[in-house]
Coordinates of C-alpha atoms in Angstrom, one line a residue:
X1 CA 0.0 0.0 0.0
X2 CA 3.1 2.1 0.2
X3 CA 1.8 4.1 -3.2
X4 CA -0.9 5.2 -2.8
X5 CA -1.9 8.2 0.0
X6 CA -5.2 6.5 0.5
X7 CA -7.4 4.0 -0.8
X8 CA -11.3 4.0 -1.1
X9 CA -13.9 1.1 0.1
X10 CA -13.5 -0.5 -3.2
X11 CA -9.7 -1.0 -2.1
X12 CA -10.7 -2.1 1.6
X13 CA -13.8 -4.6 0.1
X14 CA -11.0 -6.1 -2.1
X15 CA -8.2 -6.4 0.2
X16 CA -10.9 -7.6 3.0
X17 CA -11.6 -10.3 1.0
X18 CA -8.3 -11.2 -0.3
X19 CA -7.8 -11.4 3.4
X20 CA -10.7 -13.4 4.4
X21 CA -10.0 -16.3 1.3
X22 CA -5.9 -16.0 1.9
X23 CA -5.1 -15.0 -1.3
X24 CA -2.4 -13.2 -2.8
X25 CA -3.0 -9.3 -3.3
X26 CA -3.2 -8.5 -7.3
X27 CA -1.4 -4.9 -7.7
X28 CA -3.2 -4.4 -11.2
X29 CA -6.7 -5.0 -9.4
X30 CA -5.9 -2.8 -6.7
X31 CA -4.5 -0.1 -9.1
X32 CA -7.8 -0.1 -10.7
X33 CA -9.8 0.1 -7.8
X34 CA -8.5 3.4 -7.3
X35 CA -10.5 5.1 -9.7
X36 CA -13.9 3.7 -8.9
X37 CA -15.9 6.8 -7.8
X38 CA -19.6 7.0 -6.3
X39 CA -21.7 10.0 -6.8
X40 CA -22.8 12.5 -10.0
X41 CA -21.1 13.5 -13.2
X42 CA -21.9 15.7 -15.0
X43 CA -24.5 14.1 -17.5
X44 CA -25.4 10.8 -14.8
X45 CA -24.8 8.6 -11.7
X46 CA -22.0 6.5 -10.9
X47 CA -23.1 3.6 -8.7
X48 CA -19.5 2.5 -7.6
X49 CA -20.9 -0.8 -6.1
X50 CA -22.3 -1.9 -9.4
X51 CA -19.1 -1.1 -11.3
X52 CA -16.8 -2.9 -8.0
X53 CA -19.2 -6.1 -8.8
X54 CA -19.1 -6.0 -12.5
X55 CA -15.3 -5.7 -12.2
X56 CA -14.6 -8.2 -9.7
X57 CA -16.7 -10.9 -11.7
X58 CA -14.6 -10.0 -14.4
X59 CA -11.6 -10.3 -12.7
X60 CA -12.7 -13.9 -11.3
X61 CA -13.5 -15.2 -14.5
X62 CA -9.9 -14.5 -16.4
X63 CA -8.5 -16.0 -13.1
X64 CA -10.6 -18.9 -13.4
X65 CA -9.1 -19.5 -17.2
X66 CA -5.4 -18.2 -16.2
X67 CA -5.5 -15.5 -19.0
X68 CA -4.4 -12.3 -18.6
X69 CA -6.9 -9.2 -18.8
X70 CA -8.1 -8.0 -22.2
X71 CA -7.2 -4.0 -20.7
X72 CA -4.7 -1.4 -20.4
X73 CA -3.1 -2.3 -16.5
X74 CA -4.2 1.0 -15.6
X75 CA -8.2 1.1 -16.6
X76 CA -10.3 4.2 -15.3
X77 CA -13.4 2.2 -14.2
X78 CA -15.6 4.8 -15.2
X79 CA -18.7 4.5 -16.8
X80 CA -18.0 4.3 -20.2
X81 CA -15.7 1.3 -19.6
X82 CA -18.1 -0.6 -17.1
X83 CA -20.1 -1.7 -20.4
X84 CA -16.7 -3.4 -22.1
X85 CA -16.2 -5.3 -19.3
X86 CA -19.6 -6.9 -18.9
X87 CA -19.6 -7.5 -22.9
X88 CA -16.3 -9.7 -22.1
X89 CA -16.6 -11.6 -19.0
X90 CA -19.5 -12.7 -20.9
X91 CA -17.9 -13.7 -24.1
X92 CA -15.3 -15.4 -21.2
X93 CA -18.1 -17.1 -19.7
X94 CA -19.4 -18.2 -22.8
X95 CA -15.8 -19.7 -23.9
X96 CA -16.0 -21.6 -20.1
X97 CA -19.4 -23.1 -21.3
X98 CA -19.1 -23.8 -24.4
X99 CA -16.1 -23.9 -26.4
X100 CA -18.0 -25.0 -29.5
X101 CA -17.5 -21.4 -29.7
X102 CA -14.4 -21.3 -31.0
X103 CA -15.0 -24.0 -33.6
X104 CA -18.2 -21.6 -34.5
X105 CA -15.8 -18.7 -35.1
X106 CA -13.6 -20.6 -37.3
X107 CA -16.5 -22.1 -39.4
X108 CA -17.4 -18.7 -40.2
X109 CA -14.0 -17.5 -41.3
X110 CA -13.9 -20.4 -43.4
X111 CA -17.0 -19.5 -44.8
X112 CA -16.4 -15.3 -45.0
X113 CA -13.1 -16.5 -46.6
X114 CA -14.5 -18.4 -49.4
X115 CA -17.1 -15.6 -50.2
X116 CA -15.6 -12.5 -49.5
X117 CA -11.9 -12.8 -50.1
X118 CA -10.4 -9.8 -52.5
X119 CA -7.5 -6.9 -53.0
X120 CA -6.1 -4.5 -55.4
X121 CA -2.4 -3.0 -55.5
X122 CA -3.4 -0.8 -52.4
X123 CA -5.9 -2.6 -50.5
X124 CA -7.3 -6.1 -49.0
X125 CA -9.9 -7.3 -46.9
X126 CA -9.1 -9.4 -44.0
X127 CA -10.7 -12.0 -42.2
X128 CA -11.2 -12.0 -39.0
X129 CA -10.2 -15.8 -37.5
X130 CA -10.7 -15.3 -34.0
X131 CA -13.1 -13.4 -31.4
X132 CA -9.8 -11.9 -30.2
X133 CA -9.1 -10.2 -34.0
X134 CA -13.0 -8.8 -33.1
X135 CA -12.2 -7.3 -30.1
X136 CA -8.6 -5.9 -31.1
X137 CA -10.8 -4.4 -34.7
X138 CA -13.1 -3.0 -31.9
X139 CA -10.3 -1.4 -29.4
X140 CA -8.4 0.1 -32.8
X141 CA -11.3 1.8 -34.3
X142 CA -13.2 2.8 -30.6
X143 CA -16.1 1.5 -32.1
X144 CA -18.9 -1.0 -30.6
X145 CA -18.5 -3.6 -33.0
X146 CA -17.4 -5.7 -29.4
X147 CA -21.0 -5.5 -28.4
X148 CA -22.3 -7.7 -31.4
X149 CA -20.0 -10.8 -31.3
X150 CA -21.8 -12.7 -29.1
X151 CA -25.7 -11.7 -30.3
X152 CA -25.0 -11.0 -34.1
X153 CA -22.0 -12.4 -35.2
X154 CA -21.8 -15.9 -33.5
X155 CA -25.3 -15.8 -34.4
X156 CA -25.1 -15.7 -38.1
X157 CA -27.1 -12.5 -38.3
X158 CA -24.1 -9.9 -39.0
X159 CA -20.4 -10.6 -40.9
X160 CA -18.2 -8.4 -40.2
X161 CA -14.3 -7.9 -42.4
X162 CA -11.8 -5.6 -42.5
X163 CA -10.4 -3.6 -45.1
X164 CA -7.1 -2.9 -44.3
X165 CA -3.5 -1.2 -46.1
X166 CA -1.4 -3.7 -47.5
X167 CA 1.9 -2.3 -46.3
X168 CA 0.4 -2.5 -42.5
X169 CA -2.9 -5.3 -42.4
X170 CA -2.5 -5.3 -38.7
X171 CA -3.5 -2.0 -38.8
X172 CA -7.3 -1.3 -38.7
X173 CA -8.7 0.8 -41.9
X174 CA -12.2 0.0 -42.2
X175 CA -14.8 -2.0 -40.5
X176 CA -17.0 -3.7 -42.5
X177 CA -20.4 -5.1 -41.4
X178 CA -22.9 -7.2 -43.7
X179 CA -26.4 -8.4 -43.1
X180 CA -28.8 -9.3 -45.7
X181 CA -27.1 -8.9 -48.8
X182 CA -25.7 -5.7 -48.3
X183 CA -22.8 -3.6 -46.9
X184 CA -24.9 -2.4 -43.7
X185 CA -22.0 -0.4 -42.6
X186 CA -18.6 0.8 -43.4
X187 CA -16.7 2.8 -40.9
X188 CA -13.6 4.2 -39.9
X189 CA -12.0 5.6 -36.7
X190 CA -14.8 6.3 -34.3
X191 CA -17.2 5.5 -36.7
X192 CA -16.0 7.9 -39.5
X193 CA -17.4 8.1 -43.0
X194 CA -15.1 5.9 -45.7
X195 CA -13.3 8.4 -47.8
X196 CA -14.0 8.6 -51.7
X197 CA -10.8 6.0 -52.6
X198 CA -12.2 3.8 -49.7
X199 CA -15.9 3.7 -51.2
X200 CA -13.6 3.2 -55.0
X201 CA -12.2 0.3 -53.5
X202 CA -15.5 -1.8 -51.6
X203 CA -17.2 -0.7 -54.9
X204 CA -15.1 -2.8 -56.9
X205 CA -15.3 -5.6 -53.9
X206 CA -19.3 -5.3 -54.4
X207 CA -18.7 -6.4 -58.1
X208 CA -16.5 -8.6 -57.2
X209 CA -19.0 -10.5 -54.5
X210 CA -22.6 -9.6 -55.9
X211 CA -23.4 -7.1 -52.5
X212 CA -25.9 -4.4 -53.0
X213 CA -24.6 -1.0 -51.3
X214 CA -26.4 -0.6 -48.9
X215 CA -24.6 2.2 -46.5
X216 CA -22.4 3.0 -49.6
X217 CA -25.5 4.6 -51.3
X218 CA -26.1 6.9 -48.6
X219 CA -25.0 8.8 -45.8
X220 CA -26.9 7.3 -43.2
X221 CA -26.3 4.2 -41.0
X222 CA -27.7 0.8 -41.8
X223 CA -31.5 1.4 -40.6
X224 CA -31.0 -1.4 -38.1
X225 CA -29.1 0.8 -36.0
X226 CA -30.1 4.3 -36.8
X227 CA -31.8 6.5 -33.9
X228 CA -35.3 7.2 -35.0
X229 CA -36.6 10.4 -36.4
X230 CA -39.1 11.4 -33.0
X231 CA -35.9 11.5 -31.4
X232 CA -35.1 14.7 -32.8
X233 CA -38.9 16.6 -32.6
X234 CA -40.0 17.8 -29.2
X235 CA -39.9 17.3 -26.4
X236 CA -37.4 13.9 -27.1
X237 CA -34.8 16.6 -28.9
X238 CA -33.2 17.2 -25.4
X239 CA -31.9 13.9 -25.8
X240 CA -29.4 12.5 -27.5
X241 CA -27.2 9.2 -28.1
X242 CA -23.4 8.9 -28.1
X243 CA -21.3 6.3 -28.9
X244 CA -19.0 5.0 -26.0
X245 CA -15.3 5.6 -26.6
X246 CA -13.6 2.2 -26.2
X247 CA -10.4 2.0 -24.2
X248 CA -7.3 0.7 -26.1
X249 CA -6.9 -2.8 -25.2
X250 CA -3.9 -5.3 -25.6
X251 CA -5.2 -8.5 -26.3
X252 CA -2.5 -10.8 -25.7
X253 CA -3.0 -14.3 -24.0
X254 CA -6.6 -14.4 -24.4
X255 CA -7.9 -17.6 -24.7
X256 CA -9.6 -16.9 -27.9
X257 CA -8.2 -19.3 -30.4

């Protein structure tokens, strides 16, 4: 405890029961602990129980799998994160229960492979083969395509590729969803609109596959996702939605495979 000037309840409910099951004290935990905080921001309410619980579950499940965690060490467990880390203790669980999942994941690359494989001198899509190459497409871009995988993607309902630089094809470029047919959505960073030589290229990959457009066509989202128009008429205009920024996240040792 010698670096930090105090600690909060969070801190003493972990190291109380660290204490109480003799275990040994995990520095990253308590590290993160620090920045749970209780009380109102500016927009909402922090309940700092509720993101202690969520975090600690987390926490238990990579410990039950031996895996290190999917975060930066030094995570502000603020609100905008608390939603990340419920989305993967439960792909976690999920791999616990069922690991069929992984042989689901790499029946669809197979399959996305087969169907939508293409390049040019510049560009090339890539294929995601693992829910790990989801969540390190979703960290990259700080979009919520992490949110799907389990509901959409393992489902069969969404498929999602990359188009990426050939020089760099670890690097994210594009996201690329597809549902129904159609390029539902093609994003950049923080859900950017593709620039005219990215819309050049996925036009020729369109011809190439047989898609329809889709979000290429227009400016708007796929209509899946889009907020609806009331939103914006009285007295619903004081509200509005915002995408959560996603935290970078090294994704090393995960037991996605």
């Amino acid at each position: 405890l010698n670096v930090f000037d105090e600690v909060n309840i969070y801190q003493i409910k972990y190291l109380n029961n660290v204490a109480n099951n003799h275990e040994d004290v995990d520095k990253t935990v308590l590290a993160a602990l620090a920045t749970v905080k209780d009380g109102f921001t500016e927009e909402e309410y922090i309940d700092g129980d509720d993101v202690y619980t969520k975090y600690m579950n987390y926490v238990r499940v990579l410990n039950s799998l031996g895996c290190k965690s999917c975060f930066t060490k030094k995570v502000d467990l603020g609100l905008e994160n608390i939603d990340r880390f419920f989305c993967s203790c439960s792909l976690l669980k999920l791999y616990i229960e069922d690991k069929g999942t992984i042989i689901r994941m790499k029946s669809l690359h197979d399959r996305w492979s087969s169907r939508y494989s293409f390049e040019n001198d510049k560009y090339k899509i890539v294929i995601p083969e693992t829910i790990a190459d989801l969540l390190d497409e979703s960290s990259q871009q700080h979009n919520c395509l992490y949110t799907m995988i389990e509901e959409d993607i393992l489902k069969g309902y969404s498929t999602v590729i990359f188009m990426r630089d050939k020089k760099n094809l670890k690097k994210s470029h594009v996201t690329i969803e597809i549902r129904g047919g159609e390029i539902s959505q093609a994003k950049r960073v923080c859900n950017g609109p593709c620039t005219s030589e990215d819309k050049s290229f996925l036009l020729d990959f369109l011809k190439e596959t047989g898609l329809r457009s889709g979000a290429l066509g227009s400016s708007n989202d796929c209509e899946y996702m889009r907020i609806p128009d009331f939103i914006n008429e009285e007295p619903f205009d004081i509200f509005r939605a915002e995408f959560m920024s996603i935290p970078e996240a090294p994704l090393d040792n995960l037991p996605f495979a």
